PDB file of C-alpha atoms in Angstrom:
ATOM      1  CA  UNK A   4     -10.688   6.837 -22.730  1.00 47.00           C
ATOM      2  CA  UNK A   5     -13.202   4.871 -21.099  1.00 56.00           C
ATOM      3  CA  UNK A   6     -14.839   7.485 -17.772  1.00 56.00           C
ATOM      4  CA  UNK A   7     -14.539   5.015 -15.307  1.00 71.00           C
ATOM      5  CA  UNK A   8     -10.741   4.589 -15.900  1.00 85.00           C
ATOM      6  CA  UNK A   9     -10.783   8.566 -15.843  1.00 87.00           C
ATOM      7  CA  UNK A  10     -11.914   8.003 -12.158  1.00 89.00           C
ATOM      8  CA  UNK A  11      -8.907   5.702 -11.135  1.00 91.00           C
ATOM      9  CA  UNK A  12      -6.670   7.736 -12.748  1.00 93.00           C
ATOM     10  CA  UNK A  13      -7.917  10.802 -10.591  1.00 92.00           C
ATOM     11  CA  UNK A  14      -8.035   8.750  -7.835  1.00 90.00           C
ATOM     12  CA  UNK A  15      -4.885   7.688  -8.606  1.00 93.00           C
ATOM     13  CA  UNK A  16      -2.828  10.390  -8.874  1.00 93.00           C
ATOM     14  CA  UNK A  17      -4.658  12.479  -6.330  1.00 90.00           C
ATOM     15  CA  UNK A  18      -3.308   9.405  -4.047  1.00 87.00           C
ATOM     16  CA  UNK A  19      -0.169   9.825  -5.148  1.00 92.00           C
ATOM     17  CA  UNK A  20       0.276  13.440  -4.473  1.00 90.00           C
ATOM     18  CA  UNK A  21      -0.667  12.709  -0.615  1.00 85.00           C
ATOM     19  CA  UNK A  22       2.013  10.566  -0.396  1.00 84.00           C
ATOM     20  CA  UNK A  23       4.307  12.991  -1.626  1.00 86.00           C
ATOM     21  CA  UNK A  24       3.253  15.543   0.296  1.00 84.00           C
ATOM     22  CA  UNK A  25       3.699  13.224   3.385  1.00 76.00           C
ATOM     23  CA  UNK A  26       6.907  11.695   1.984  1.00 83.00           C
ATOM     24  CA  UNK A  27       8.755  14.337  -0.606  1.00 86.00           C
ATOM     25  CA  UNK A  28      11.145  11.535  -1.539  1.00 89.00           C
ATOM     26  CA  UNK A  29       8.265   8.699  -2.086  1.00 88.00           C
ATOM     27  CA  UNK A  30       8.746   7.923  -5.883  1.00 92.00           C
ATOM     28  CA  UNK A  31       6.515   6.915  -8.952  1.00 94.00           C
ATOM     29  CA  UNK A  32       8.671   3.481  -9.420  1.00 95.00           C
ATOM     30  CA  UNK A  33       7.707   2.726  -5.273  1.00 92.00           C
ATOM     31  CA  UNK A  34       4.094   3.716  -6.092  1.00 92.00           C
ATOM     32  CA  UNK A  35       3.910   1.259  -8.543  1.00 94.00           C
ATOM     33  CA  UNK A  36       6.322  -0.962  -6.586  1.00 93.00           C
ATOM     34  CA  UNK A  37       2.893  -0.577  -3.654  1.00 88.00           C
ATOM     35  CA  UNK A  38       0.547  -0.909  -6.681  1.00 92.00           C
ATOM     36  CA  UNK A  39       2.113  -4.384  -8.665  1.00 92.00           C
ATOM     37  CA  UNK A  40       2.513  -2.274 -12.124  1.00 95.00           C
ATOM     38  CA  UNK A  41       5.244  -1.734 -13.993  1.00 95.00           C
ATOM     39  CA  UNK A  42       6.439   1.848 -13.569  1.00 95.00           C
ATOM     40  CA  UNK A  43       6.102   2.525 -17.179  1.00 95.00           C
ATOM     41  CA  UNK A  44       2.321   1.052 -17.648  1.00 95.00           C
ATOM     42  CA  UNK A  45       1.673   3.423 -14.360  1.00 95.00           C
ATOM     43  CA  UNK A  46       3.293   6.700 -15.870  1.00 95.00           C
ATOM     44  CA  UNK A  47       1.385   6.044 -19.154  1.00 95.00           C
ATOM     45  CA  UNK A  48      -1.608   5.154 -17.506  1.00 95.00           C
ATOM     46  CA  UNK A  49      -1.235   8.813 -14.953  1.00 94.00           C
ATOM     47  CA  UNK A  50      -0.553  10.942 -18.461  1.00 93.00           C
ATOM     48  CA  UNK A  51      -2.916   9.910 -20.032  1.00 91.00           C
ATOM     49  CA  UNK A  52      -1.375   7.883 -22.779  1.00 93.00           C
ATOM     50  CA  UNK A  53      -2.909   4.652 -22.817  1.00 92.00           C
ATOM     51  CA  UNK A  54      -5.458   2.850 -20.173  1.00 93.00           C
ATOM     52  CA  UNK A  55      -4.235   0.220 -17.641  1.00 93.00           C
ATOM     53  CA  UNK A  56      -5.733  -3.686 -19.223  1.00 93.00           C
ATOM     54  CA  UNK A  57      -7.817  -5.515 -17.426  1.00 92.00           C
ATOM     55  CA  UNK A  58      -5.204  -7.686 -15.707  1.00 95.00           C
ATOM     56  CA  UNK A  59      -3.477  -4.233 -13.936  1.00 94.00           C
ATOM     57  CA  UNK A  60      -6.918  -2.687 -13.067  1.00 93.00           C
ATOM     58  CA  UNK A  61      -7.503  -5.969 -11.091  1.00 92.00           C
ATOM     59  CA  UNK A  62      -4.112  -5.349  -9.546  1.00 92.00           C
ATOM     60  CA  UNK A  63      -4.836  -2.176  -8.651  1.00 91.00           C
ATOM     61  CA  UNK A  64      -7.949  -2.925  -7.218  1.00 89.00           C
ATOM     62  CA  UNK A  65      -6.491  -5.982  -5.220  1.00 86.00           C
ATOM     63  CA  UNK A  66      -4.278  -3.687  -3.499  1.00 85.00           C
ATOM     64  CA  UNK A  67      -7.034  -0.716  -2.837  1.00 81.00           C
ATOM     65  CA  UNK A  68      -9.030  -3.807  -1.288  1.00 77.00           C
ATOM     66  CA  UNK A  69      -6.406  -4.977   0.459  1.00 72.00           C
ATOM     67  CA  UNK A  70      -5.426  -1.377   2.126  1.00 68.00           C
ATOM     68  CA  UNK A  71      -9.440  -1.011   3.748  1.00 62.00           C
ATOM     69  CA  UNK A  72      -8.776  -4.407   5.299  1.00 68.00           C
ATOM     70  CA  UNK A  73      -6.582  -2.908   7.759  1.00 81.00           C
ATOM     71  CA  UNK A  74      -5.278  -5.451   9.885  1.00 82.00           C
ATOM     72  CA  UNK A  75      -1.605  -6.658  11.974  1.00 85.00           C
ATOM     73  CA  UNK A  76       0.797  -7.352   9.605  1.00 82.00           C
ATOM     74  CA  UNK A  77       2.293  -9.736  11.678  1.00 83.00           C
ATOM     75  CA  UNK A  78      -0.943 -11.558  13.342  1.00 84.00           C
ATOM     76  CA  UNK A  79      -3.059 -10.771  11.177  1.00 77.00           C
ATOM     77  CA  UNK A  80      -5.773  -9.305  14.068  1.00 84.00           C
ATOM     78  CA  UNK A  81      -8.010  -6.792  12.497  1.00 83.00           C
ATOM     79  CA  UNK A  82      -7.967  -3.344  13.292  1.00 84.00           C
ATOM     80  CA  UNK A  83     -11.378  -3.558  15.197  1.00 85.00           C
ATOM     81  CA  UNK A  84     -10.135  -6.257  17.572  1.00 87.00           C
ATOM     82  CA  UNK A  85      -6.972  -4.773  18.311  1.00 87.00           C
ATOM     83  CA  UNK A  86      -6.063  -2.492  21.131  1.00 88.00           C
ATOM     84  CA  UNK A  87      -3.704  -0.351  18.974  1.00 91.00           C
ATOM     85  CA  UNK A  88      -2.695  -0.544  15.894  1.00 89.00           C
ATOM     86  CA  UNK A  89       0.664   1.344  14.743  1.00 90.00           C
ATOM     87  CA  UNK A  90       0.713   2.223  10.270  1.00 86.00           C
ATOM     88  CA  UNK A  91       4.015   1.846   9.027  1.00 84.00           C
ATOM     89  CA  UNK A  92       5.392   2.361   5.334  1.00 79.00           C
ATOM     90  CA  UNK A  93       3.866   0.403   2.476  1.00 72.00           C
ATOM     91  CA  UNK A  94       0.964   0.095   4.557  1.00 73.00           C
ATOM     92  CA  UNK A  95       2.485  -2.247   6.907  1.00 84.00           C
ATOM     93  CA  UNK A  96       0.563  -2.101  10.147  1.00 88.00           C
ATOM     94  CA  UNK A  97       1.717  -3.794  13.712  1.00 91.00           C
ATOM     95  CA  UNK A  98      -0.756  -4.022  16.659  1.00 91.00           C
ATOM     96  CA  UNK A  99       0.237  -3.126  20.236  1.00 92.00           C
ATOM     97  CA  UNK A 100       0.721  -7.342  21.288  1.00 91.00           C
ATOM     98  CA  UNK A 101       2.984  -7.521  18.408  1.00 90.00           C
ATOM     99  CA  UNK A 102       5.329  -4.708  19.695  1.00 92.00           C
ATOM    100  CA  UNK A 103       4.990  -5.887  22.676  1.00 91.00           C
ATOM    101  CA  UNK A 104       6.217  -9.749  21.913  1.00 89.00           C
ATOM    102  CA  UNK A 105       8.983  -7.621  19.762  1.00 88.00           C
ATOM    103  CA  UNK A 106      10.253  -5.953  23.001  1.00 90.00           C
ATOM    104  CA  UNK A 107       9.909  -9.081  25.084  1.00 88.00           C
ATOM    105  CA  UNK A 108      12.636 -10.744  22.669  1.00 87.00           C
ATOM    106  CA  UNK A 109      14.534  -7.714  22.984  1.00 88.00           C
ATOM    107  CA  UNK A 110      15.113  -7.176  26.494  1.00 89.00           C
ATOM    108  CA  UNK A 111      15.749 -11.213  27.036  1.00 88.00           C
ATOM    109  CA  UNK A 112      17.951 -11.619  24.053  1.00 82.00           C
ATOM    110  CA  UNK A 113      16.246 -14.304  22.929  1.00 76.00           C
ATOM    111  CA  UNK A 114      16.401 -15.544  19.006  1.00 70.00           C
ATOM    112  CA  UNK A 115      14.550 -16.399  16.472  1.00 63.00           C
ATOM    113  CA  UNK A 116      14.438 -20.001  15.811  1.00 61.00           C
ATOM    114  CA  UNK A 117      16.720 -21.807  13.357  1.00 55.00           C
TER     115      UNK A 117
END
């Protein structure tokens, strides 16, 4: 076992136990669902059994990237230029002119073009 896998894998499943302490029902197959691994490469990755290959490191680092670039899912404004910005799961984000724009088409009915 190569030490700088032994750090993801700490890092890893540390992150994992926040999420289920925040969400008791958040599962290993959604965590790797988040991460783009197969649930079985991530469970023998987390014990211990084997390392992740290069491709699934880079997938796991594309998503830890991706998560620090907080930003509107839906506009895409980053978190510094936005007034508010609301997490949701699967770290979905929406800023406070999104949910605004949402409620807008809410109280006038008005739909989504065909």
């Amino acid at each position: 076992m190569q030490p700088e896998l032994s750090e993801l894998r700490n890092f890893l499943r540390n992150e994992f136990n926040k999420r289920k302490i925040f969400k008791p029902q958040y599962s290993k197959r959604a965590y790797s669902r988040d991460l783009g691994l197969s649930v079985t490469s991530l469970n023998d990755f987390l014990s211990g059994k084997r390392d992740l290959n290069l491709k699934n490191v880079d997938k796991v680092f594309k998503y830890l990237k991706k998560r620090t670039s907080t930003c509107c899912s839906w506009c895409d404004t980053p978190k510094s230029k936005a007034k508010l910005l609301i997490g949701g799961p699967r770290a979905q984000f929406i800023c406070k002119e999104c949910v605004e724009t949402c409620n807008e088409i809410i109280s006038t009915g008005r739909l989504m073009p065909q």
